[in-house]
Short mmCIF file of C-alpha atoms in Angstrom, two decimals:
data_model
loop_
_atom_site.label_atom_id
_atom_site.label_comp_id
_atom_site.label_asym_id
_atom_site.label_seq_id
_atom_site.Cartn_x
_atom_site.Cartn_y
_atom_site.Cartn_z
CA MET A 113 -75.24 32.95 80.42
CA LEU A 114 -78.46 31.54 81.93
CA ARG A 115 -80.26 30.48 78.77
CA THR A 116 -83.29 28.77 80.35
CA ARG A 117 -84.99 31.97 81.54
CA ILE A 118 -85.64 33.80 78.33
CA GLY A 119 -84.13 37.25 78.71
CA LEU A 120 -84.94 37.38 82.42
CA PHE A 121 -82.17 39.90 82.98
CA ALA A 122 -83.66 42.47 80.63
CA GLY A 123 -85.48 44.57 83.26
CA ALA A 124 -84.10 48.10 83.19
CA LEU A 125 -82.87 49.50 86.48
CA ALA A 126 -84.68 52.41 88.04
CA ALA A 127 -83.10 55.78 87.30
CA ALA A 128 -80.39 56.60 89.81
CA VAL A 129 -79.11 60.10 90.40
CA LEU A 130 -76.59 60.78 93.14
CA MET A 131 -78.37 63.25 95.42
CA LEU A 132 -75.52 63.82 97.85
CA ALA A 133 -73.93 67.02 99.10
CA PRO A 134 -70.32 67.69 98.06
CA SER A 135 -67.61 66.85 100.52
CA SER A 136 -66.63 69.50 103.02
CA GLY A 137 -62.93 69.09 102.37
CA VAL A 138 -62.26 67.70 105.84
CA THR A 139 -60.96 64.46 104.36
CA ALA A 140 -57.28 64.42 103.44
CA ALA A 141 -56.35 64.35 99.76
CA SER A 142 -56.53 60.89 98.24
CA SER A 143 -53.54 58.95 96.97
CA SER A 144 -53.64 56.12 94.47
CA VAL A 145 -54.10 52.51 95.55
CA SER A 146 -54.02 49.17 93.77
CA LEU A 147 -57.48 47.60 93.53
CA LYS A 148 -58.50 44.25 92.02
CA VAL A 149 -62.05 44.06 90.64
CA MET A 150 -63.59 40.76 89.51
CA SER A 151 -66.66 39.87 87.45
CA PHE A 152 -67.93 36.34 88.07
CA ASN A 153 -71.05 34.58 86.80
CA ILE A 154 -71.32 31.71 89.26
CA PHE A 155 -74.05 29.66 87.48
CA TYR A 156 -77.44 29.48 89.18
CA GLY A 157 -76.32 30.45 92.67
CA GLY A 158 -73.03 28.58 92.55
CA ASP A 159 -74.43 25.31 93.88
CA GLU A 160 -76.31 23.82 90.92
CA LEU A 161 -73.37 22.41 88.97
CA ASN A 162 -72.23 18.87 89.74
CA LEU A 163 -68.44 19.11 89.73
CA GLN A 164 -67.99 15.46 88.75
CA THR A 165 -70.44 15.30 85.84
CA ARG A 166 -70.57 19.04 84.95
CA GLN A 167 -74.32 18.61 84.69
CA PHE A 168 -77.06 20.04 86.88
CA CYS A 169 -76.89 19.12 90.56
CA LYS A 170 -79.95 17.01 91.39
CA ASP A 171 -79.54 17.04 95.16
CA PRO A 172 -82.58 18.89 96.55
CA ALA A 173 -80.24 20.67 98.98
CA GLY A 174 -77.86 21.72 96.22
CA CYS A 175 -74.15 20.90 95.92
CA PRO A 176 -72.37 22.83 98.71
CA GLU A 177 -68.98 21.62 97.54
CA THR A 178 -69.48 23.61 94.34
CA LEU A 179 -70.25 26.76 96.32
CA ASP A 180 -67.02 26.17 98.25
CA GLN A 181 -65.18 26.16 94.93
CA VAL A 182 -66.78 29.48 94.01
CA ALA A 183 -65.26 30.94 97.18
CA ALA A 184 -61.95 29.23 96.38
CA ALA A 185 -61.92 30.81 92.91
CA ILE A 186 -62.47 34.26 94.38
CA ARG A 187 -59.63 33.71 96.87
CA ALA A 188 -57.32 32.51 94.11
CA SER A 189 -58.11 35.57 91.98
CA GLY A 190 -56.85 37.92 94.68
CA ALA A 191 -59.87 40.15 94.10
CA ASP A 192 -60.74 42.95 96.48
CA VAL A 193 -64.29 43.40 95.20
CA VAL A 194 -66.48 41.10 93.08
CA GLY A 195 -69.65 41.65 91.07
CA LEU A 196 -71.61 38.38 91.03
CA GLN A 197 -74.03 37.35 88.33
CA GLU A 198 -76.62 34.58 88.89
CA PRO A 199 -76.10 34.65 92.68
CA THR A 200 -79.65 33.35 93.24
CA MET A 201 -79.82 34.31 96.93
CA ASN A 202 -76.23 33.22 97.67
CA THR A 203 -74.53 36.63 97.70
CA ARG A 204 -74.54 36.68 101.51
CA THR A 205 -73.47 33.04 101.81
CA ILE A 206 -70.45 33.53 99.54
CA ALA A 207 -69.42 36.70 101.37
CA GLN A 208 -69.66 34.91 104.70
CA LYS A 209 -67.50 32.04 103.43
CA LEU A 210 -64.85 34.64 102.60
CA GLY A 211 -65.38 36.77 105.71
CA TRP A 212 -66.33 39.70 103.46
CA ASN A 213 -68.98 42.40 103.29
CA TYR A 214 -71.91 42.14 100.88
CA SER A 215 -74.71 44.01 99.16
CA GLU A 216 -77.60 41.78 98.17
CA ARG A 217 -79.20 44.81 96.52
CA THR A 218 -76.40 44.89 93.90
CA SER A 219 -74.88 41.38 94.21
CA VAL A 220 -71.52 42.91 95.12
CA ILE A 221 -69.13 41.51 97.73
CA SER A 222 -65.91 43.04 99.03
CA HIS A 223 -63.40 42.64 101.82
CA TYR A 224 -63.54 46.44 102.10
CA PRO A 225 -66.57 48.14 103.69
CA ILE A 226 -69.60 48.64 101.44
CA VAL A 227 -71.93 51.64 101.70
CA ASP A 228 -75.32 51.78 99.91
CA PRO A 229 -75.63 55.53 99.34
CA PRO A 230 -78.99 57.28 99.09
CA GLY A 231 -79.88 58.12 95.52
CA ALA A 232 -78.07 55.11 94.06
CA ASN A 233 -81.37 53.19 93.94
CA GLY A 234 -79.63 49.85 93.53
CA LEU A 235 -77.56 50.90 90.52
CA TYR A 236 -74.27 50.99 92.44
CA VAL A 237 -72.72 50.91 95.89
CA PHE A 238 -69.66 52.58 97.34
CA VAL A 239 -66.68 50.48 98.34
CA GLU A 240 -64.28 52.05 100.84
CA PRO A 241 -60.65 51.01 100.17
CA GLU A 242 -59.46 53.61 102.69
CA PRO A 243 -61.39 55.24 105.53
CA GLY A 244 -63.52 58.03 104.10
CA LYS A 245 -62.38 57.30 100.50
CA VAL A 246 -64.64 55.51 98.02
CA ILE A 247 -64.98 54.01 94.60
CA ALA A 248 -68.34 53.11 93.05
CA ILE A 249 -69.17 49.69 91.66
CA ALA A 250 -72.17 48.69 89.58
CA ASN A 251 -73.03 45.19 88.41
CA THR A 252 -75.22 43.98 85.56
CA HIS A 253 -76.33 40.94 83.58
CA LEU A 254 -77.76 41.47 80.12
CA PRO A 255 -80.37 39.29 78.38
CA ALA A 256 -79.08 35.93 77.21
CA ASP A 257 -81.46 34.97 74.41
CA PRO A 258 -81.31 35.22 71.47
CA TYR A 259 -77.50 35.17 71.61
CA GLY A 260 -75.83 37.11 68.80
CA PRO A 261 -72.86 34.80 68.11
CA TYR A 262 -75.23 31.82 67.80
CA GLU A 263 -77.41 33.76 65.38
CA ALA A 264 -74.34 34.60 63.30
CA ARG A 265 -73.21 30.97 63.39
CA ASP A 266 -76.64 29.85 62.20
CA GLY A 267 -76.69 32.11 59.17
CA ALA A 268 -78.00 35.50 60.28
CA THR A 269 -76.56 38.43 58.37
CA ARG A 270 -74.50 41.08 60.09
CA ASP A 271 -77.37 43.55 59.75
CA GLU A 272 -79.73 41.06 61.41
CA VAL A 273 -77.30 40.50 64.27
CA LEU A 274 -76.84 44.23 64.77
CA GLN A 275 -80.60 44.74 64.79
CA LEU A 276 -80.95 42.06 67.47
CA GLU A 277 -78.34 43.71 69.67
CA ASN A 278 -79.81 47.17 69.23
CA ASP A 279 -83.31 45.93 70.02
CA LEU A 280 -82.49 43.61 72.93
CA ARG A 281 -79.28 44.53 74.74
CA VAL A 282 -78.58 48.18 74.05
CA PRO A 283 -81.85 49.27 75.76
CA ALA A 284 -80.80 47.30 78.85
CA ILE A 285 -77.68 49.44 79.45
CA GLN A 286 -79.14 52.92 79.16
CA THR A 287 -79.28 53.60 82.90
CA GLU A 288 -75.63 52.67 83.36
CA ILE A 289 -74.59 54.79 80.38
CA ARG A 290 -76.65 57.75 81.56
CA GLU A 291 -75.87 57.74 85.28
CA LEU A 292 -72.45 56.22 85.96
CA PRO A 293 -70.40 58.81 84.02
CA LYS A 294 -72.02 61.48 86.22
CA LEU A 295 -70.26 59.92 89.21
CA ALA A 296 -66.98 59.81 87.30
CA ALA A 297 -67.37 63.49 86.42
CA ARG A 298 -67.35 64.20 90.16
CA GLY A 299 -64.01 62.43 90.51
CA ILE A 300 -65.40 59.12 91.81
CA PRO A 301 -63.81 56.09 90.11
CA VAL A 302 -66.56 53.85 88.75
CA PHE A 303 -66.38 50.16 87.86
CA LEU A 304 -69.02 48.13 86.05
CA THR A 305 -68.86 44.34 86.24
CA GLY A 306 -71.15 42.06 84.31
CA ASP A 307 -72.02 39.14 82.11
CA PHE A 308 -72.89 41.19 79.04
CA ASN A 309 -73.93 38.21 76.91
CA THR A 310 -72.29 39.77 73.87
CA PRO A 311 -68.75 39.95 72.51
CA SER A 312 -66.91 43.24 72.80
CA HIS A 313 -66.75 45.69 69.91
CA LEU A 314 -62.98 45.19 70.21
CA ASP A 315 -63.06 41.43 69.58
CA TRP A 316 -64.67 40.51 66.23
CA THR A 317 -62.20 42.54 64.18
CA PRO A 318 -61.17 41.85 60.58
CA ALA A 319 -57.97 40.27 61.92
CA VAL A 320 -59.99 37.92 64.14
CA ASP A 321 -62.35 37.12 61.27
CA ALA A 322 -59.32 36.01 59.26
CA VAL A 323 -58.22 33.40 61.82
CA ARG A 324 -61.41 32.23 63.61
CA ALA A 325 -63.67 29.84 61.72
CA ASP A 326 -66.57 30.58 64.09
CA VAL A 327 -66.47 34.30 63.26
CA PRO A 328 -68.27 34.61 59.90
CA TYR A 329 -67.68 38.36 59.52
CA PRO A 330 -66.33 41.31 61.51
CA VAL A 331 -68.84 42.93 63.88
CA VAL A 332 -68.64 46.14 65.88
CA TRP A 333 -70.86 44.81 68.65
CA PRO A 334 -73.14 47.66 69.81
CA VAL A 335 -73.07 47.20 73.61
CA GLY A 336 -69.31 47.56 73.93
CA LYS A 337 -69.30 50.42 71.44
CA ALA A 338 -72.02 52.25 73.38
CA PHE A 339 -70.03 51.98 76.59
CA ALA A 340 -66.84 53.11 74.87
CA ASP A 341 -68.64 56.13 73.41
CA ALA A 342 -69.80 57.00 76.93
CA GLY A 343 -66.21 56.97 78.20
CA PHE A 344 -65.97 53.46 79.66
CA LYS A 345 -62.75 51.50 79.21
CA ASP A 346 -62.56 47.73 78.80
CA SER A 347 -59.85 46.71 81.28
CA PHE A 348 -58.91 43.43 79.58
CA ARG A 349 -58.42 45.10 76.20
CA GLN A 350 -56.53 47.96 77.81
CA VAL A 351 -53.98 45.41 78.99
CA TYR A 352 -54.22 43.07 75.98
CA PRO A 353 -55.22 45.14 72.93
CA ASN A 354 -54.64 42.32 70.41
CA PRO A 355 -57.72 40.02 70.29
CA VAL A 356 -55.91 37.51 68.08
CA ALA A 357 -53.04 37.05 70.51
CA ARG A 358 -55.24 37.18 73.64
CA PRO A 359 -58.88 36.30 72.95
CA GLY A 360 -59.62 35.98 76.69
CA PHE A 361 -62.64 33.71 76.21
CA SER A 362 -64.93 33.58 79.25
CA TRP A 363 -67.75 31.62 77.59
CA THR A 364 -67.60 28.68 78.15
CA PRO A 365 -65.48 26.19 80.11
CA GLY A 366 -68.31 23.69 79.67
CA SER A 367 -71.97 24.04 80.49
CA PRO A 368 -75.09 21.91 80.87
CA GLU A 369 -76.67 24.58 78.66
CA GLY A 370 -73.84 24.78 76.12
CA GLU A 371 -74.32 24.28 72.38
CA LYS A 372 -73.11 21.23 70.47
CA VAL A 373 -71.39 23.60 68.07
CA GLU A 374 -70.20 26.18 70.56
CA VAL A 375 -69.01 29.71 69.83
CA HIS A 376 -66.45 30.78 72.42
CA ASP A 377 -66.25 34.46 73.28
CA ARG A 378 -65.28 37.05 75.85
CA ILE A 379 -68.61 38.18 77.27
CA ASP A 380 -67.65 38.89 80.92
CA TRP A 381 -66.03 42.29 81.41
CA VAL A 382 -64.76 44.73 84.00
CA LEU A 383 -65.31 48.26 82.68
CA SER A 384 -64.17 51.50 84.28
CA VAL A 385 -64.88 55.19 83.90
CA GLY A 386 -63.18 57.96 85.83
CA PRO A 387 -59.79 58.12 87.57
CA ALA A 388 -58.64 54.50 87.26
CA THR A 389 -56.06 52.83 85.02
CA ALA A 390 -55.99 49.10 84.35
CA THR A 391 -52.50 47.69 84.94
CA ALA A 392 -53.23 43.94 84.71
CA SER A 393 -56.09 41.62 83.80
CA SER A 394 -56.44 37.86 84.17
CA VAL A 395 -58.91 35.14 83.25
CA VAL A 396 -59.77 32.80 86.12
CA GLY A 397 -60.95 29.34 85.12
CA GLU A 398 -60.32 25.66 84.69
CA PRO A 399 -56.77 24.25 84.60
CA GLY A 400 -55.26 23.46 81.21
CA ASN A 401 -57.15 25.98 79.10
CA PRO A 402 -54.93 28.39 77.11
CA ASN A 403 -57.23 31.33 77.94
CA VAL A 404 -56.81 30.82 81.69
CA ASP A 405 -54.23 32.75 83.69
CA ILE A 406 -55.35 31.71 87.19
CA PRO A 407 -56.37 28.03 87.25
CA VAL A 408 -58.78 26.64 89.83
CA GLY A 409 -59.81 23.01 89.72
CA PRO A 410 -62.39 21.71 89.62
CA TRP A 411 -63.94 24.81 88.07
CA PRO A 412 -67.40 25.58 89.55
CA SER A 413 -69.16 27.62 86.84
CA ASP A 414 -70.18 27.70 83.18
CA HIS A 415 -68.35 31.05 82.84
CA ARG A 416 -64.76 31.93 83.52
CA GLY A 417 -64.16 34.96 85.70
CA VAL A 418 -62.09 38.00 84.87
CA VAL A 419 -60.13 40.00 87.45
CA SER A 420 -58.48 43.31 86.62
CA THR A 421 -55.99 45.31 88.64
CA PHE A 422 -56.34 49.09 88.67
CA ASP A 423 -54.24 51.98 89.81
CA VAL A 424 -57.07 54.02 91.27
CA THR A 425 -57.46 57.21 93.25
CA PRO A 426 -60.47 56.85 95.58
CA ALA A 427 -62.59 59.95 96.03
CA PRO A 428 -63.55 61.57 99.34
CA MET A 429 -66.87 60.13 100.47
CA PRO A 430 -69.72 62.59 99.88
CA LEU A 431 -71.76 63.79 102.83
CA LEU A 432 -74.31 61.05 103.43
CA VAL A 433 -76.30 58.91 105.77
CA ALA A 434 -76.86 55.22 104.91
CA VAL A 435 -78.90 52.62 106.77
CA GLY A 436 -77.36 49.21 107.34
CA SER A 437 -80.59 47.46 106.37
CA ARG A 438 -83.53 48.76 104.33
CA SER A 439 -85.98 46.35 106.01
CA LEU A 440 -86.23 45.43 109.69
CA GLU A 441 -88.65 43.93 112.19
CA GLN A 442 -89.62 45.86 115.31
CA GLY A 443 -87.02 45.27 117.97
CA GLU A 444 -84.12 44.77 115.57
CA PRO A 445 -81.41 47.41 115.97
CA LEU A 446 -80.99 49.89 113.13
CA SER A 447 -77.40 50.82 112.27
CA VAL A 448 -76.83 54.09 110.43
CA ARG A 449 -73.54 55.04 108.83
CA PHE A 450 -72.86 58.75 108.43
CA HIS A 451 -70.20 60.89 106.76
CA ALA A 452 -70.56 64.46 107.98
CA HIS A 453 -68.70 67.77 108.22
CA GLY A 454 -67.53 66.90 111.72
CA GLN A 455 -69.25 69.91 113.27
CA VAL A 456 -70.73 70.25 116.71
CA GLY A 457 -74.52 70.09 116.48
CA GLU A 458 -74.71 67.61 113.59
CA ARG A 459 -77.01 64.69 114.28
CA VAL A 460 -78.83 61.76 112.73
CA ALA A 461 -82.62 61.76 113.08
CA ILE A 462 -85.25 59.12 112.35
CA VAL A 463 -88.38 60.51 110.72
CA ARG A 464 -91.45 59.14 109.04
CA ALA A 465 -90.92 58.84 105.29
CA GLY A 466 -90.84 62.35 103.87
CA GLY A 467 -91.29 63.89 107.30
CA SER A 468 -89.69 66.97 108.77
CA VAL A 469 -86.67 66.65 111.07
CA ALA A 470 -88.61 68.86 113.50
CA ASN A 471 -90.91 65.86 114.04
CA ALA A 472 -88.19 63.23 114.46
CA VAL A 473 -89.16 60.09 116.38
CA ALA A 474 -85.53 59.55 117.41
CA SER A 475 -82.31 61.54 117.20
CA LYS A 476 -78.64 61.10 118.13
CA SER A 477 -75.65 63.40 117.94
CA THR A 478 -72.78 62.51 115.63
CA GLY A 479 -70.45 63.64 118.39
CA GLY A 480 -68.85 66.19 116.10
CA ILE A 481 -66.90 63.54 114.21
CA VAL A 482 -66.68 63.16 110.44
CA ASP A 483 -67.37 59.48 110.06
CA GLY A 484 -69.14 56.94 112.23
CA THR A 485 -72.03 54.56 112.84
CA LEU A 486 -74.96 55.07 115.20
CA THR A 487 -77.37 52.39 116.44
CA PHE A 488 -81.06 53.07 117.07
CA ALA A 489 -83.56 50.92 118.95
CA THR A 490 -86.75 50.18 117.00
CA GLY A 491 -88.94 48.41 119.56
CA ALA A 492 -90.98 51.52 120.34
CA LEU A 493 -91.45 52.59 116.71
CA ALA A 494 -94.65 51.80 114.84
CA PRO A 495 -94.39 49.68 111.68
CA ARG A 496 -94.19 51.99 108.65
CA ALA A 497 -91.77 53.58 106.22
CA TYR A 498 -89.06 55.78 107.73
CA GLN A 499 -85.96 57.71 106.77
CA ALA A 500 -82.67 58.21 108.55
CA VAL A 501 -81.61 61.84 108.06
CA LEU A 502 -78.27 63.58 108.45
CA VAL A 503 -79.10 66.95 110.03
CA SER A 504 -76.86 70.02 109.97
CA PRO A 505 -76.25 72.20 113.05
CA ALA A 506 -78.79 74.64 111.57
CA GLY A 507 -81.44 71.90 111.41
CA ALA A 508 -81.34 71.31 107.65
CA ALA A 509 -81.73 67.81 106.19
CA VAL A 510 -78.46 67.05 104.38
CA SER A 511 -79.07 63.42 103.32
CA ARG A 512 -81.92 60.94 103.67
CA SER A 513 -81.81 57.13 103.58
CA PRO A 514 -85.12 55.18 103.55
CA PHE A 515 -86.00 52.01 105.45
CA TRP A 516 -89.12 50.02 106.31
CA LEU A 517 -90.05 48.68 109.73
CA TYR A 518 -92.40 45.69 109.96
CA ALA A 519 -94.14 43.92 112.82
CA PRO A 520 -92.42 40.72 113.97
CA GLY A 521 -93.36 37.83 111.72
CA ALA A 522 -94.63 40.04 108.90
CA VAL A 523 -94.64 38.26 105.55
CA THR A 524 -94.09 39.37 101.98
CA THR A 525 -97.33 40.33 100.23
CA VAL A 526 -98.30 40.65 96.57
CA SER A 527 -101.62 42.12 95.46
CA THR A 528 -103.38 43.24 92.29
CA ASP A 529 -105.57 46.31 91.99
CA LYS A 530 -108.58 44.26 90.81
CA SER A 531 -109.85 40.71 90.92
CA ARG A 532 -111.28 40.80 87.41
CA TYR A 533 -109.83 42.28 84.21
CA LYS A 534 -110.89 42.49 80.60
CA VAL A 535 -108.56 41.07 77.96
CA GLY A 536 -105.89 43.72 77.29
CA GLU A 537 -106.60 45.70 80.46
CA THR A 538 -103.51 46.82 82.37
CA ILE A 539 -102.78 44.89 85.58
CA VAL A 540 -101.39 46.92 88.48
CA VAL A 541 -99.48 44.82 91.02
CA SER A 542 -98.07 45.95 94.38
CA TRP A 543 -95.82 44.30 96.93
CA THR A 544 -94.55 44.84 100.48
CA ASN A 545 -91.74 43.45 102.62
CA ALA A 546 -89.78 42.01 99.70
CA PRO A 547 -86.20 40.87 100.37
CA GLY A 548 -84.90 43.59 98.06
CA MET A 549 -82.27 41.50 96.27
CA LYS A 550 -80.95 42.69 92.94
CA TRP A 551 -82.94 40.45 90.63
CA ASP A 552 -86.17 39.82 92.56
CA TRP A 553 -88.92 39.50 89.96
CA LEU A 554 -92.67 39.26 89.49
CA GLY A 555 -94.10 36.53 87.29
CA VAL A 556 -97.63 36.03 85.98
CA PHE A 557 -98.67 32.38 86.17
CA THR A 558 -101.73 30.37 85.36
CA ALA A 559 -103.34 29.90 88.78
CA GLY A 560 -101.81 26.97 90.63
CA ASP A 561 -99.52 26.02 87.75
CA ASN A 562 -96.30 24.35 88.88
CA ALA A 563 -96.18 26.33 92.11
CA ASP A 564 -93.25 25.21 94.30
CA ASN A 565 -93.78 21.61 93.21
CA PRO A 566 -90.88 19.44 94.46
CA HIS A 567 -91.52 16.97 91.64
CA ALA A 568 -91.60 19.56 88.85
CA SER A 569 -89.46 19.12 85.77
CA THR A 570 -87.70 22.37 86.66
CA CYS A 571 -86.48 20.94 89.98
CA SER A 572 -82.76 21.44 90.50
CA ALA A 573 -80.77 22.02 93.68
CA GLY A 574 -83.86 22.74 95.71
CA LEU A 575 -85.26 25.39 93.35
CA CYS A 576 -88.43 23.69 92.21
CA GLY A 577 -91.44 24.75 90.22
CA ASN A 578 -92.39 28.24 89.11
CA GLY A 579 -90.65 27.72 85.80
CA HIS A 580 -93.56 28.32 83.46
CA TYR A 581 -94.05 32.06 83.92
CA LEU A 582 -96.18 33.77 81.29
CA LEU A 583 -94.98 37.37 81.71
CA TYR A 584 -92.46 38.89 84.10
CA THR A 585 -90.83 42.10 85.23
CA TYR A 586 -88.36 43.08 87.93
CA THR A 587 -88.97 44.74 91.30
CA HIS A 588 -85.67 46.63 90.89
CA ALA A 589 -84.73 45.47 94.40
CA ALA A 590 -87.49 47.59 95.95
CA ILE A 591 -88.71 46.60 99.42
CA GLU A 592 -92.14 48.03 98.62
CA GLY A 593 -93.51 49.22 95.32
CA SER A 594 -95.89 48.77 92.45
CA THR A 595 -95.64 48.18 88.73
CA THR A 596 -97.87 47.33 85.80
CA PHE A 597 -98.24 44.49 83.35
CA GLY A 598 -99.40 45.87 80.05
CA PRO A 599 -98.42 46.40 76.42
CA ASP A 600 -95.59 48.79 77.25
CA THR A 601 -94.21 47.46 80.52
CA ALA A 602 -94.62 43.69 80.58
CA LEU A 603 -91.67 41.61 79.44
CA VAL A 604 -92.40 38.53 77.41
CA GLY A 605 -92.04 35.12 79.03
CA TYR A 606 -93.83 32.11 77.55
CA ARG A 607 -96.77 34.28 76.42
CA SER A 608 -97.06 37.66 74.81
CA TRP A 609 -99.38 40.51 75.76
CA PRO A 610 -102.33 40.45 76.04
CA LEU A 611 -103.07 37.38 78.11
CA GLY A 612 -106.15 35.41 77.14
CA THR A 613 -109.16 34.60 79.29
CA GLY A 614 -108.46 32.48 82.34
CA THR A 615 -107.54 32.51 86.02
CA TYR A 616 -104.10 33.77 87.00
CA GLU A 617 -101.88 34.78 89.93
CA ILE A 618 -98.72 36.84 90.32
CA ARG A 619 -95.77 35.52 92.32
CA LEU A 620 -92.77 37.37 93.69
CA LEU A 621 -89.70 35.24 93.07
CA LEU A 622 -86.28 35.69 94.53
CA ASP A 623 -83.07 36.93 92.93
CA ASP A 624 -83.51 35.44 89.44
CA GLY A 625 -84.33 32.07 90.92
CA TYR A 626 -87.58 30.14 91.02
CA ARG A 627 -88.21 30.25 94.77
CA SER A 628 -91.42 32.11 95.49
CA ALA A 629 -91.70 34.55 98.40
CA ALA A 630 -95.40 35.34 97.97
CA SER A 631 -98.33 35.04 95.62
CA SER A 632 -101.27 37.32 94.92
CA ALA A 633 -104.88 36.27 95.23
CA ARG A 634 -106.16 34.70 92.04
CA PHE A 635 -107.72 36.99 89.46
CA LYS A 636 -109.65 36.44 86.26
CA ILE A 637 -109.27 37.80 82.77
CA VAL A 638 -112.50 37.82 80.81
CA GLN A 639 -113.70 38.90 77.39
CA PRO A 640 -114.78 42.55 77.15
#
């Protein structure tokens, strides 16, 4: 649930439209396969829970044994692909423990190959259960606070709870609702994993209200209803439609952040849209709990996981080119995956960002095959933004995938457009060479306040300081970019807009954690 960072997951994803050419038909017709998809909130990177005390790990290096249990839980689930929430820079580590593939841009891991297609913009990735056949998986984590079931418990009316959900969480799912069904309409099975921080619209029914003391009234929770109206199916409720008989609670098996009077609910879901049918669904969690189907002890998180089995027909991979890494240093090899027509004369070219294929700085033939990976040397290329381009035999650009090349030793930078602002004046902030993980974020801080202080009160498992952010927004996993802090774009932290007079700085922090990658020069806000 992550209650200590107030709504830190609320940043909307950038719009993502699949700009890929249709398949050429060279791939054989798809047949159905069985696929297990898991959603798993691993609690602050998976290494901040002390398994013995079930309190925060205070070891500055973290608790690696807890991270091992995260991997053990995934193995026990039998999952093929997992959407992680709260990975806090450990997506790669967990994947490596399992011997799997990973996407830090989406916090998705899989033992099948993962392709980050151009146009997805961090909303989803392709997973390849069979060569040349794909499904799409997206992963999300909605704002935690205020939490609707707690508000209802504490006396809020149903109308007040519905207003909260419609104001806070429904806006955070609009990109998924708008874009993911477009993929499904093209025959691509789509899965959405997440900690939605809200019960399902299928769970607080009149029948449940009659038997659960912690449910004060029936509620058609808006987030689940919005997804259902957009065509998404809730896999757990497809398999277990009776919420009285199978509540499937995922919150909480015990948490350092739990409430004294807890409200238990099913807030972790695996949704699907498109050609996929849920055939089984299981809750993964601590031994001895009646909600748990797959026990793992000791349990390493404050959420239980859910894993659903689907009968799914993967779609032929669209024509595309996809870089293996969006950020490299000169001299590092660039791998480029392509899916082409398989025609003689097709090639992959490297061009400056937005450049013509006629001015390519490097080019290699696909060898007339449909699917493959090419490797390009980068030592002779100048640091800048580039694109890998799939080029047709006629010389047309079919697909483009961007990447950034930096000089060896280049660091992450954050800068503001001015050094002095008037109260209420919009602050434009830019960054370069960011890690590009799913929940990298920008925080406004009072200059020097609690910056990476190993003795700070927010210290836990080596993530120290940087806890008292004033305003924040997400980078949307962009390697380079810019955004604004202002009345319409800044998200509220411990202050509201506008900031008062004083001296400030902006820090780029990593993957919903408190570890800072860079800080801007200090700037002042003064009276007009």
